[in-house]
JSON list of C-alpha atoms in Angstrom, two decimals:
[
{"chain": "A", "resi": 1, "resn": "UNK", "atom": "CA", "xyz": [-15.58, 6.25, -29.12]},
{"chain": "A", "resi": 2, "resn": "UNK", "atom": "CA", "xyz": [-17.77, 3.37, -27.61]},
{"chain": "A", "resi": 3, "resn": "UNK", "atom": "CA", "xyz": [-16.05, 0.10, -29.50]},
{"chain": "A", "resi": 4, "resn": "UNK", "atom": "CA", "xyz": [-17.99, -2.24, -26.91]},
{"chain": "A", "resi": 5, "resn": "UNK", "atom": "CA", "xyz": [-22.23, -1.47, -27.18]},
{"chain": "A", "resi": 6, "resn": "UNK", "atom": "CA", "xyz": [-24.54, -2.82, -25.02]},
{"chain": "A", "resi": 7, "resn": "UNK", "atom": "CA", "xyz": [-27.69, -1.25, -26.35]},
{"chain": "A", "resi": 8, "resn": "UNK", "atom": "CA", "xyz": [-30.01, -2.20, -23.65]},
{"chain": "A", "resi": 9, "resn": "UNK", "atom": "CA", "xyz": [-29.46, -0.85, -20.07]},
{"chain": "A", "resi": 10, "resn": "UNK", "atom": "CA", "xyz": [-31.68, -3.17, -19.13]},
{"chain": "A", "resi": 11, "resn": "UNK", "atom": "CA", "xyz": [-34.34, -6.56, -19.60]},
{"chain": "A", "resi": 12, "resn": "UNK", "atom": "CA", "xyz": [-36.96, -8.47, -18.13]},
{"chain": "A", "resi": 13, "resn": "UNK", "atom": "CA", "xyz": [-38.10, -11.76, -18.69]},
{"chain": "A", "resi": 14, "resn": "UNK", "atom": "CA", "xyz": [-40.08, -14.22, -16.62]},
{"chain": "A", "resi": 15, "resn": "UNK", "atom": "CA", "xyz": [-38.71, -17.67, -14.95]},
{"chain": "A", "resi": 16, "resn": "UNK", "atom": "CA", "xyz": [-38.25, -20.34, -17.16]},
{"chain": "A", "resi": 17, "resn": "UNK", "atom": "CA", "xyz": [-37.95, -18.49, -20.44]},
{"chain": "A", "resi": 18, "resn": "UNK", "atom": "CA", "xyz": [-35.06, -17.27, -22.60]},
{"chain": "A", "resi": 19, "resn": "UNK", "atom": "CA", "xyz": [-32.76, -14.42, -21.69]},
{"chain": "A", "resi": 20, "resn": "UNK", "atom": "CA", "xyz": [-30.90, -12.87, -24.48]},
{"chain": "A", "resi": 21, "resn": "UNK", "atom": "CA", "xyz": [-28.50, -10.27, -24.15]},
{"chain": "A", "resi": 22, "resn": "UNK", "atom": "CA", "xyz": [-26.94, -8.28, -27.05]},
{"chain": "A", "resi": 23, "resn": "UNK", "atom": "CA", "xyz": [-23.73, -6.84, -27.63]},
{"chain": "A", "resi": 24, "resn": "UNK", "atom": "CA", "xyz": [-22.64, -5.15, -30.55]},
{"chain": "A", "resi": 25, "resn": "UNK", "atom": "CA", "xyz": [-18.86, -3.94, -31.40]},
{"chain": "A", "resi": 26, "resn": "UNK", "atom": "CA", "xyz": [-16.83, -1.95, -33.98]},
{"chain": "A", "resi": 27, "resn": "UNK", "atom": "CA", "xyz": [-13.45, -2.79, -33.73]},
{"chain": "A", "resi": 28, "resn": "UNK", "atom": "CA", "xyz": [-12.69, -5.65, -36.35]},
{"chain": "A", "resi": 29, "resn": "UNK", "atom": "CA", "xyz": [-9.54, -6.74, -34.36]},
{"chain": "A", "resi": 30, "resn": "UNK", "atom": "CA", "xyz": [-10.95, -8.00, -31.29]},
{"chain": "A", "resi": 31, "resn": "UNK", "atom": "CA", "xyz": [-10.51, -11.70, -31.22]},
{"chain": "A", "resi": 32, "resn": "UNK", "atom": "CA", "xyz": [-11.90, -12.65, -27.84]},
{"chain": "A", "resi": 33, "resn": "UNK", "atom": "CA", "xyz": [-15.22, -12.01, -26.60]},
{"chain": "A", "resi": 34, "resn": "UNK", "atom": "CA", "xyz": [-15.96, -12.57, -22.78]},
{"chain": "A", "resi": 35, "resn": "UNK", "atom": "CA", "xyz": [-19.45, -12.14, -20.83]},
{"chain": "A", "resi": 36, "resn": "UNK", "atom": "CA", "xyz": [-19.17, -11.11, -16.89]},
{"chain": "A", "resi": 37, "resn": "UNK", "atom": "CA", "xyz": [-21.88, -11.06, -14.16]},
{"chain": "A", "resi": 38, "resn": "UNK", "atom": "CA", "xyz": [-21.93, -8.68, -11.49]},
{"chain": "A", "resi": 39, "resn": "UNK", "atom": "CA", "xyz": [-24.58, -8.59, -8.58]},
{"chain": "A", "resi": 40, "resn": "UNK", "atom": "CA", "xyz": [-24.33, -5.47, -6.44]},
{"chain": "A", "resi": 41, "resn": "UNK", "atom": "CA", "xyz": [-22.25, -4.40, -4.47]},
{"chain": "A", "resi": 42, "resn": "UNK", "atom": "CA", "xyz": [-19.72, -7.00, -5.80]},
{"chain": "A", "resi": 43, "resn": "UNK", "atom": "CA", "xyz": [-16.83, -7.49, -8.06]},
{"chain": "A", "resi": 44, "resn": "UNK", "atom": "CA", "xyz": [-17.85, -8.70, -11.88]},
{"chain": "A", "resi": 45, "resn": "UNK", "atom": "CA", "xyz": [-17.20, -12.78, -12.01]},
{"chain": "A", "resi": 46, "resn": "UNK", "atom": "CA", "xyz": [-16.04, -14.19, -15.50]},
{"chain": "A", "resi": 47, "resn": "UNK", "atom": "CA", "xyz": [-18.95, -16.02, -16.99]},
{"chain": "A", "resi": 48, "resn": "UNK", "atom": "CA", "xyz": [-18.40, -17.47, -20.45]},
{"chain": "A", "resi": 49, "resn": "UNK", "atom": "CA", "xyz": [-16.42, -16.80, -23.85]},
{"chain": "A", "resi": 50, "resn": "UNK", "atom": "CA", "xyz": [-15.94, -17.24, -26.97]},
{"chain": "A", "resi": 51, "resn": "UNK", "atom": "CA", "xyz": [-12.75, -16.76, -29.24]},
{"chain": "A", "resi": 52, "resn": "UNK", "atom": "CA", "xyz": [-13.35, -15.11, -32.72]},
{"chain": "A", "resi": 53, "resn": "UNK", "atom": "CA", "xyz": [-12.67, -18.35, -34.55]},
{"chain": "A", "resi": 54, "resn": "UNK", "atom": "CA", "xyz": [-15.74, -19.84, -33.40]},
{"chain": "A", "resi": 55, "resn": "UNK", "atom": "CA", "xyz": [-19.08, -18.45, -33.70]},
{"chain": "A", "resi": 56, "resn": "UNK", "atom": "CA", "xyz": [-20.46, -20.55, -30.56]},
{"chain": "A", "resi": 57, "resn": "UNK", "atom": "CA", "xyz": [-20.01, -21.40, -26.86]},
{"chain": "A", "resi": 58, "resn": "UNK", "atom": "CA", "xyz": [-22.13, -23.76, -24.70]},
{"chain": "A", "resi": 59, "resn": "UNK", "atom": "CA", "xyz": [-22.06, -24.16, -21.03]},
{"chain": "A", "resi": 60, "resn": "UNK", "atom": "CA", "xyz": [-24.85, -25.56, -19.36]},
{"chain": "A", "resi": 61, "resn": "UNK", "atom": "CA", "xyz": [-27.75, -22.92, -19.28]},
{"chain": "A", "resi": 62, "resn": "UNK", "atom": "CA", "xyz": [-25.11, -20.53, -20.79]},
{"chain": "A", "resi": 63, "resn": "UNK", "atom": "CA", "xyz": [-24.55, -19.98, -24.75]},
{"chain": "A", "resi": 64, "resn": "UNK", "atom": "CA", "xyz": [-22.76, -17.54, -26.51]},
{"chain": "A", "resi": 65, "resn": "UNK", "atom": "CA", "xyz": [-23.01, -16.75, -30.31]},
{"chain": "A", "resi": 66, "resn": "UNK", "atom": "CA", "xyz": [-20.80, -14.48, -32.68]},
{"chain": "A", "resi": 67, "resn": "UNK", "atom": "CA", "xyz": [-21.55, -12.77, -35.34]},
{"chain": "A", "resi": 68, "resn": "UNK", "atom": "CA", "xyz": [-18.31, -11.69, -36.55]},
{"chain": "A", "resi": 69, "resn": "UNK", "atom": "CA", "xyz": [-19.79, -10.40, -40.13]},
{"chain": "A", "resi": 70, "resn": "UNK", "atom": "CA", "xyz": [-22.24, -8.24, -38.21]},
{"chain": "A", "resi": 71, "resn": "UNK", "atom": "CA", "xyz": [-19.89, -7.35, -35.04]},
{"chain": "A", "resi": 72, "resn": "UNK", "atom": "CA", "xyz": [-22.11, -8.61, -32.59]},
{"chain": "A", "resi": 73, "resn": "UNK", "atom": "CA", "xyz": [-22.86, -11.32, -29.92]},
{"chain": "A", "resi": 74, "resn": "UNK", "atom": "CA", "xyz": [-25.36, -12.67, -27.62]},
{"chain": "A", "resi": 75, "resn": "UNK", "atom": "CA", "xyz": [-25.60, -14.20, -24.68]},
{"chain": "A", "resi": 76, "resn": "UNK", "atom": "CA", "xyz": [-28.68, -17.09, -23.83]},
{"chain": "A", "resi": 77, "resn": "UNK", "atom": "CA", "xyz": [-29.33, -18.00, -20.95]},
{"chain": "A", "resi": 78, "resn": "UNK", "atom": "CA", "xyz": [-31.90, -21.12, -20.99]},
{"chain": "A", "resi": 79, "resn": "UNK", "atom": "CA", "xyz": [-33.73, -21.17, -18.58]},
{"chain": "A", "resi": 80, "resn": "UNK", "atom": "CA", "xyz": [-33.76, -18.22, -16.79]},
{"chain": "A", "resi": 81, "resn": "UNK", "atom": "CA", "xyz": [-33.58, -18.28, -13.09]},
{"chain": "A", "resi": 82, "resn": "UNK", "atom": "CA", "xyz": [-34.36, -15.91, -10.45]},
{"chain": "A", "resi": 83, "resn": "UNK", "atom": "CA", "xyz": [-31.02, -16.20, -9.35]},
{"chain": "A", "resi": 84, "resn": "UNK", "atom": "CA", "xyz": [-29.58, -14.42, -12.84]},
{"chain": "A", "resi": 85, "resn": "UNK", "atom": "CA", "xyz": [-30.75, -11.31, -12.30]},
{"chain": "A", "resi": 86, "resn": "UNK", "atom": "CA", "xyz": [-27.71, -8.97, -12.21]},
{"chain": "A", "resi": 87, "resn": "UNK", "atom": "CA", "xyz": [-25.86, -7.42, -14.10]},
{"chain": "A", "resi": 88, "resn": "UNK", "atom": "CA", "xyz": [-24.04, -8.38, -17.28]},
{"chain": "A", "resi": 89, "resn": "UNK", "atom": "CA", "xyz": [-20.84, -6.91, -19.25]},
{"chain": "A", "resi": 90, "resn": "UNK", "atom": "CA", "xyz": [-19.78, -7.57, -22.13]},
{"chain": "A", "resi": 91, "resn": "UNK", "atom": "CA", "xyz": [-16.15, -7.28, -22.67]},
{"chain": "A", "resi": 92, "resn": "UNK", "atom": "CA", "xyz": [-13.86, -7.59, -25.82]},
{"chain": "A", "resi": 93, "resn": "UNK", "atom": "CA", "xyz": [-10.47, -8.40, -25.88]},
{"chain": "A", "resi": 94, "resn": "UNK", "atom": "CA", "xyz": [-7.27, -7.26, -28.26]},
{"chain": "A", "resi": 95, "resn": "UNK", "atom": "CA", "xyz": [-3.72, -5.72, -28.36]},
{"chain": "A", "resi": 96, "resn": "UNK", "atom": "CA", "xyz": [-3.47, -2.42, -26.85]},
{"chain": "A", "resi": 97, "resn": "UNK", "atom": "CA", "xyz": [-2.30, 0.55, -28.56]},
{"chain": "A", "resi": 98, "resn": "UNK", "atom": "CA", "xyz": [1.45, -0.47, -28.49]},
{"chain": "A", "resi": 99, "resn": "UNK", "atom": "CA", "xyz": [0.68, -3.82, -30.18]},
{"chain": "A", "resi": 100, "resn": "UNK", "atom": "CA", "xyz": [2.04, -5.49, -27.17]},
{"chain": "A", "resi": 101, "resn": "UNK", "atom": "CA", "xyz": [-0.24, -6.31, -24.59]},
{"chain": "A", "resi": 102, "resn": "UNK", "atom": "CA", "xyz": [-3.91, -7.96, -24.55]},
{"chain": "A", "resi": 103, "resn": "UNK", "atom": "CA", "xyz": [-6.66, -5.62, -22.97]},
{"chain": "A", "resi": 104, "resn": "UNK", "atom": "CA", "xyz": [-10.13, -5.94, -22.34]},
{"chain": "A", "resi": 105, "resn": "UNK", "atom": "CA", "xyz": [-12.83, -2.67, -23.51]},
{"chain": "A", "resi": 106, "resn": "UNK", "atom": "CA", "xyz": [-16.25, -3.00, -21.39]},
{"chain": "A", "resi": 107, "resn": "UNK", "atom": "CA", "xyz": [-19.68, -2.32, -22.80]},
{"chain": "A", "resi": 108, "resn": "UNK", "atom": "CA", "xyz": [-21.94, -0.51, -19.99]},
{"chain": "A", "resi": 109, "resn": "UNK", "atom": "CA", "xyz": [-23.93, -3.85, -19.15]},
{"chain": "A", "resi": 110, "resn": "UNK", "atom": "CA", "xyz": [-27.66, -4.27, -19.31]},
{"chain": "A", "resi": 111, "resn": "UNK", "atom": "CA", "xyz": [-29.46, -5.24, -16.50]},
{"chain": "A", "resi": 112, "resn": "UNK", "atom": "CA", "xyz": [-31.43, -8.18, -16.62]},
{"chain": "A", "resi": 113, "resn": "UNK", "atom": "CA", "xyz": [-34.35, -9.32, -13.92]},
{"chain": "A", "resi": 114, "resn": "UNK", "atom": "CA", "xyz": [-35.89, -12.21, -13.93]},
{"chain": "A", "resi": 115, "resn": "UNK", "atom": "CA", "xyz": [-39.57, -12.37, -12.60]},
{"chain": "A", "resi": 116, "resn": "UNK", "atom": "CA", "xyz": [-40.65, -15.40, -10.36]},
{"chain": "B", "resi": 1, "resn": "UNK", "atom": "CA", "xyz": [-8.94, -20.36, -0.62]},
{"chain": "B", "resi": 2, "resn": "UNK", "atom": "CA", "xyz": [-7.93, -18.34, -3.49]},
{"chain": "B", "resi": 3, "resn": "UNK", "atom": "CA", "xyz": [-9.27, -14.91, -4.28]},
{"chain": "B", "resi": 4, "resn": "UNK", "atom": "CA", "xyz": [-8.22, -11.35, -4.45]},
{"chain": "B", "resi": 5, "resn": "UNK", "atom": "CA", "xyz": [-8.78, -9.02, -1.68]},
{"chain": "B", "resi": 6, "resn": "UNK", "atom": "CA", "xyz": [-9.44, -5.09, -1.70]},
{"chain": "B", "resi": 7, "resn": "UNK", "atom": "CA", "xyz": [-8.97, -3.18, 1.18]},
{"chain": "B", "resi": 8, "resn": "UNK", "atom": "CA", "xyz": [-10.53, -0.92, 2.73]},
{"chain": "B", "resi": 9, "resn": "UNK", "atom": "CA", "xyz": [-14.44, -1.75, 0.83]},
{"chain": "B", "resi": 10, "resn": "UNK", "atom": "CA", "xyz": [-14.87, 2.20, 1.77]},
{"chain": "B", "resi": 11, "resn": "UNK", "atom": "CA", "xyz": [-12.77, 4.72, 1.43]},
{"chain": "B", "resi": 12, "resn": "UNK", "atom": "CA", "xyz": [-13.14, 8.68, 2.04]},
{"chain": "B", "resi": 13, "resn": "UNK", "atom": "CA", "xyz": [-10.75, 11.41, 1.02]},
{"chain": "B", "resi": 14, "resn": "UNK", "atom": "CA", "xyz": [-10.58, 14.93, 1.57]},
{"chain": "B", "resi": 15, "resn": "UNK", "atom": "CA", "xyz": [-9.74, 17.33, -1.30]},
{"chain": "B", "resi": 16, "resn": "UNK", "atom": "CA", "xyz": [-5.77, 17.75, -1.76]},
{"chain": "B", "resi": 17, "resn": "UNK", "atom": "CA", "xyz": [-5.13, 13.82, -0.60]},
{"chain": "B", "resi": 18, "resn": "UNK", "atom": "CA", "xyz": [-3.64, 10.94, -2.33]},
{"chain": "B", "resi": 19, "resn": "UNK", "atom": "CA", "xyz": [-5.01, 7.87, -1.28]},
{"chain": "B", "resi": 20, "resn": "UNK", "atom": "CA", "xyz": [-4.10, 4.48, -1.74]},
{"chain": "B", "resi": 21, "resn": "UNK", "atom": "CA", "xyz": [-6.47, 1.31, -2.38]},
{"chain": "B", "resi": 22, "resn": "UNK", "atom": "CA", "xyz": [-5.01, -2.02, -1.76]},
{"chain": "B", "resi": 23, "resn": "UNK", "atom": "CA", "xyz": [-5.17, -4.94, -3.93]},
{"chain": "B", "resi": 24, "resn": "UNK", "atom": "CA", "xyz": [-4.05, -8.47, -3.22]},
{"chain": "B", "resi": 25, "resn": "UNK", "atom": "CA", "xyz": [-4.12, -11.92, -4.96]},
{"chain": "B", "resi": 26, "resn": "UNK", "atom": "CA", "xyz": [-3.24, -15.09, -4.33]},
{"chain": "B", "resi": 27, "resn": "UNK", "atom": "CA", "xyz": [-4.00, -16.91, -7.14]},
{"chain": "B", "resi": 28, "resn": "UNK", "atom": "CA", "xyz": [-0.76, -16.87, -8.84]},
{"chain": "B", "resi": 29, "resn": "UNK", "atom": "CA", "xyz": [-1.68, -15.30, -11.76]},
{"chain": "B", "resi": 30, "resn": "UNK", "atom": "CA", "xyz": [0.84, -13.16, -13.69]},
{"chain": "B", "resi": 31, "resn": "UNK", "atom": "CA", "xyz": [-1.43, -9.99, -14.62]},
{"chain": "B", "resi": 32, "resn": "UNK", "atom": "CA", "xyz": [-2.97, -7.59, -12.34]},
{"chain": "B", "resi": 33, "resn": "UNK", "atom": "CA", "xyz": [-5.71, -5.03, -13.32]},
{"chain": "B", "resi": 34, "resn": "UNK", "atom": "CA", "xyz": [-7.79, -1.69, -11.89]},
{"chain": "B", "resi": 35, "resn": "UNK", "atom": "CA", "xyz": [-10.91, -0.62, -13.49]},
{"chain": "B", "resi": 36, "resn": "UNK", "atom": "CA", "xyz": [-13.36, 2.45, -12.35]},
{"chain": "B", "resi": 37, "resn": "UNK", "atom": "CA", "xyz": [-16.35, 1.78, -12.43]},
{"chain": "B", "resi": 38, "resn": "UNK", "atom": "CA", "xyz": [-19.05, 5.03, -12.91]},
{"chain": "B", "resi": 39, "resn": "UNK", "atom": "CA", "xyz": [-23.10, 4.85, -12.52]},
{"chain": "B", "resi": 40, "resn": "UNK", "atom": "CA", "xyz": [-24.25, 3.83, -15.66]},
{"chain": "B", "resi": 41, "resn": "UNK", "atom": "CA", "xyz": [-20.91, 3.20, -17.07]},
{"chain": "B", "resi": 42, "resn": "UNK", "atom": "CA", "xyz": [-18.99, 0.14, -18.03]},
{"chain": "B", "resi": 43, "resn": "UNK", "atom": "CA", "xyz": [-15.39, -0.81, -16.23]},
{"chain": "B", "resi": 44, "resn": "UNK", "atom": "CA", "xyz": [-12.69, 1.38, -17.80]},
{"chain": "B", "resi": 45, "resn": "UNK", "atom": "CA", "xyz": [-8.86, 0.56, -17.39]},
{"chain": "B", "resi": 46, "resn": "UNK", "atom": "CA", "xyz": [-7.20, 3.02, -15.22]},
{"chain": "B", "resi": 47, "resn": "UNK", "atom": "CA", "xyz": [-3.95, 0.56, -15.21]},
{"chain": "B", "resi": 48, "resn": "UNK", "atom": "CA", "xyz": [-2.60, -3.00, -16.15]},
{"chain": "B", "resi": 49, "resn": "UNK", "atom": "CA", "xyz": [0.69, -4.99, -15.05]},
{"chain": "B", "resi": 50, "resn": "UNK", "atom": "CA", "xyz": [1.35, -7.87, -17.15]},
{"chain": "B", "resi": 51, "resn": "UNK", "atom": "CA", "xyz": [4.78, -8.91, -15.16]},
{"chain": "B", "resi": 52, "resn": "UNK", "atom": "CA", "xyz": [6.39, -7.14, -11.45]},
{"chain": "B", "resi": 53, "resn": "UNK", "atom": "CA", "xyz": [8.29, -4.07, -11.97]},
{"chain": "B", "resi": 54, "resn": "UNK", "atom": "CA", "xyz": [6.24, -2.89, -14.92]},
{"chain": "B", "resi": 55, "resn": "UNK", "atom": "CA", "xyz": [2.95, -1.99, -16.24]},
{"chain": "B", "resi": 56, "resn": "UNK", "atom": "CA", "xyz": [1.19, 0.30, -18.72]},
{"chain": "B", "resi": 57, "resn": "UNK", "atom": "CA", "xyz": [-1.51, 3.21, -18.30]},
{"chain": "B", "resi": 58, "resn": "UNK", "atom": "CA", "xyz": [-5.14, 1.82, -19.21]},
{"chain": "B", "resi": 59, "resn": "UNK", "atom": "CA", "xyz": [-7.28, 4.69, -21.11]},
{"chain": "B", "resi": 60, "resn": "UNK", "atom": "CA", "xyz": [-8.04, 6.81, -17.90]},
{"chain": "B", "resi": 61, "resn": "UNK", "atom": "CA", "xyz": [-4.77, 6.68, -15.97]},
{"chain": "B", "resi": 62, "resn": "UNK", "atom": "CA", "xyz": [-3.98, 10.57, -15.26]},
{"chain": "B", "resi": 63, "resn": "UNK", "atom": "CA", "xyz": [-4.56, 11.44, -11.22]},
{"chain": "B", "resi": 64, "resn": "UNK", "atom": "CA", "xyz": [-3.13, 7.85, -10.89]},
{"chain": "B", "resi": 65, "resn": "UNK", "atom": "CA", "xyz": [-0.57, 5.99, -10.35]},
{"chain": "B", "resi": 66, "resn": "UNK", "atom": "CA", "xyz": [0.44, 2.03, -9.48]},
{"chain": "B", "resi": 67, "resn": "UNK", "atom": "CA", "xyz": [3.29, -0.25, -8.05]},
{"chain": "B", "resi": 68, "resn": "UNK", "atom": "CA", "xyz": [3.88, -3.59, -8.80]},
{"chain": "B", "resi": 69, "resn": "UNK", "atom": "CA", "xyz": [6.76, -4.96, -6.58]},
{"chain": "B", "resi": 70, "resn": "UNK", "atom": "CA", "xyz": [5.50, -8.21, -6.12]},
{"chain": "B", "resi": 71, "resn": "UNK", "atom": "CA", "xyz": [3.54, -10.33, -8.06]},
{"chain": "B", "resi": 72, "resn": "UNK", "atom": "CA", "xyz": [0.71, -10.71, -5.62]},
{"chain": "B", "resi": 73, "resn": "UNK", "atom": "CA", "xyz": [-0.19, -6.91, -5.20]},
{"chain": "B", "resi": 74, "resn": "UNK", "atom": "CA", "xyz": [-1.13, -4.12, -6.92]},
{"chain": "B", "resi": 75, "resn": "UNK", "atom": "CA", "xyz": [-2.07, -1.01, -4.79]},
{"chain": "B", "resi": 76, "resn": "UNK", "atom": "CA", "xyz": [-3.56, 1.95, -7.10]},
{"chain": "B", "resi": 77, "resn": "UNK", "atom": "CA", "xyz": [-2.86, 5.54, -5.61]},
{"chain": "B", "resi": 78, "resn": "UNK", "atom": "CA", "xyz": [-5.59, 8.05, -6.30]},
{"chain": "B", "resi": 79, "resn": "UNK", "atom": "CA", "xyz": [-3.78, 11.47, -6.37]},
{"chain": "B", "resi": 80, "resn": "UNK", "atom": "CA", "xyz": [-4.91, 15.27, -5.64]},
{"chain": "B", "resi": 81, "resn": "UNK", "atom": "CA", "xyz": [-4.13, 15.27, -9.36]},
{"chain": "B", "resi": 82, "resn": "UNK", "atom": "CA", "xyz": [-7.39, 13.07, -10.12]},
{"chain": "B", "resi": 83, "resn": "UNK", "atom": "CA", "xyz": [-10.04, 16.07, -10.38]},
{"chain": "B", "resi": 84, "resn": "UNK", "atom": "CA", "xyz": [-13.22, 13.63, -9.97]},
{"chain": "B", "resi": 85, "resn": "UNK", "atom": "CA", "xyz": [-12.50, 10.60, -8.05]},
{"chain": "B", "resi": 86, "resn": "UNK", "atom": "CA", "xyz": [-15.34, 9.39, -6.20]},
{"chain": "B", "resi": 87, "resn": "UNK", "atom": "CA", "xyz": [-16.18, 5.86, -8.15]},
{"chain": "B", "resi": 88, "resn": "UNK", "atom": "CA", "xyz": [-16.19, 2.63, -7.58]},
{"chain": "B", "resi": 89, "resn": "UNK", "atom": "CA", "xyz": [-12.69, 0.88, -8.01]},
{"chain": "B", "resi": 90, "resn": "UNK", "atom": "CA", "xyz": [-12.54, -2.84, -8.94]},
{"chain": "B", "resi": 91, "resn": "UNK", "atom": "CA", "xyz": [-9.39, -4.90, -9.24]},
{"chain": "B", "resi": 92, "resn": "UNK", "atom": "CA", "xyz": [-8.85, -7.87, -11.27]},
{"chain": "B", "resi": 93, "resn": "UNK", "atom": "CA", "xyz": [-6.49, -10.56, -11.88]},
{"chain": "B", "resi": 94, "resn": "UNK", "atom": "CA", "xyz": [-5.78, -13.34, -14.89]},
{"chain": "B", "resi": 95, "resn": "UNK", "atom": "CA", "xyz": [-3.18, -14.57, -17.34]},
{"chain": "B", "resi": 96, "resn": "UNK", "atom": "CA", "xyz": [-4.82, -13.82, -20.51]},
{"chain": "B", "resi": 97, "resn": "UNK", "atom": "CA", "xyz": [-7.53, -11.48, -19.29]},
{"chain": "B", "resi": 98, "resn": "UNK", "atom": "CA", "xyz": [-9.15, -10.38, -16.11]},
{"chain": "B", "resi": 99, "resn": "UNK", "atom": "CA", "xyz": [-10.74, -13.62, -14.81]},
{"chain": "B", "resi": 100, "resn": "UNK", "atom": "CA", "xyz": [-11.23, -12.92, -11.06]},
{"chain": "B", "resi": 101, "resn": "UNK", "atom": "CA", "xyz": [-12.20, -9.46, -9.57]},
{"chain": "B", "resi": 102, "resn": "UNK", "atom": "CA", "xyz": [-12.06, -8.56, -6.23]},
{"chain": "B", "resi": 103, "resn": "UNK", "atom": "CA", "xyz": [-15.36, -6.85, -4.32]},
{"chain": "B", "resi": 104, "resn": "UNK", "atom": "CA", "xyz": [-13.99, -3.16, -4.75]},
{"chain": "B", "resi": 105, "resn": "UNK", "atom": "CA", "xyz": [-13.57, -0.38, -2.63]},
{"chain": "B", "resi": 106, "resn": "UNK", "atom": "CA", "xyz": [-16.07, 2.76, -3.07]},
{"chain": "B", "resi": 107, "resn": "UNK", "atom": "CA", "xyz": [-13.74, 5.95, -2.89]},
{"chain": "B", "resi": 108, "resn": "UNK", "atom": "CA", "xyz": [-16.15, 9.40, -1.89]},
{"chain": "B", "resi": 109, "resn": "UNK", "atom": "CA", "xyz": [-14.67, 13.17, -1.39]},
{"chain": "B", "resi": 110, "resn": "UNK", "atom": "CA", "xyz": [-15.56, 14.87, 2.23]}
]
């Protein structure tokens, strides 16, 4: 049971314009959303996030929105650089089956490239 | 510089081994992480250690096992138990949630 989608394995835009990568989730007590980059070869590194009491998240050519009614979130990346192209996870975070610790469930990541 | 180090970045086992993959930290931070990480697939939690001296199994933690003696390392042994092994095997660190990874260490079967 997938509870973190990333529907797209993988995007391509052209320098300059607007990246937007989807995530979609089922579990309705997740109450942290994060967004990770990973080139290859290389451990993810934490990008931005968003707690579920807010339904955005700005930072600099990064912006995350929620959705919690429809379970889903984006990520925009304005504009997109050369330099983006990686990979990107999104991860959600709640209490684990015990009620007492906070874990994070992955989606698969999409791939994004972005053209000169 | 802070930053958590994996050793070895390659690994190779033969069939019938446990092997053990080094993680270290020095960031301070309280809770320690490993993920697998499978073509195509997203990071899955093999284990988690919020505190030393304890932790809890992720949701793929059979053919594995963990230590956490001190608060700056985290080595994950890959038993003979583990009947598909070779992956990539990422570990993490935070306080909340995994905010730093370190560059992983690819584990293969001879």
């Amino acid at each position: 049971d997938q509870q973190v989608k990333q529907n797209s394995p993988s995007l391509s835009v052209q320098e300059g314009r607007i990246s937007i990568l989807n995530c979609d989730y089922t579990n309705s007590m997740f109450d942290y959303f994060l967004w990770y980059k990973k080139y290859p070869a290389e451990g993810p590194t934490f990008l931005i996030s968003i707690s579920s009491i807010k339904d955005k998240n700005e930072d600099g050519r990064f912006t995350v929105f929620l959705n919690k009614s429809a379970k889903h979130l984006s990520l925009h990346i304005v504009p997109s650089q050369p330099g983006d192209s990686a990979v990107y996870f999104c991860a959600a975070s709640g209490r684990d089956s015990g009620g007492s610790n906070y874990k994070l469930t992955f989606g698969k990541g999409t791939l994004l490239t972005v053209n000169p | 510089d802070g930053g958590i180090t994996q050793s070895p970045k390659y690994l190779f086992r033969k069939e019938g081994q446990n092997v053990t993959l080094s993680c270290e930290q020095n960031l301070n931070h309280d809770a320690m992480y490993w993920y697998r990480q499978d073509p195509g697939q997203g990071l899955r939690l093999i284990y988690y250690s919020q505190i030393v001296n304890d932790f809890q199994k992720g949701d793929i933690a059979e053919g594995y096992s963990v230590s956490r003696e001190k608060k700056e390392s985290f080595p994950l042994t890959v038993t003979s138990a583990q009947k598909n092994p070779t992956a990539f095997y990422l570990c993490a660190s935070g306080n909340l949630w995994p905010q730093h990874f370190g560059d992983g260490t690819r584990l293969s079967i001879l």
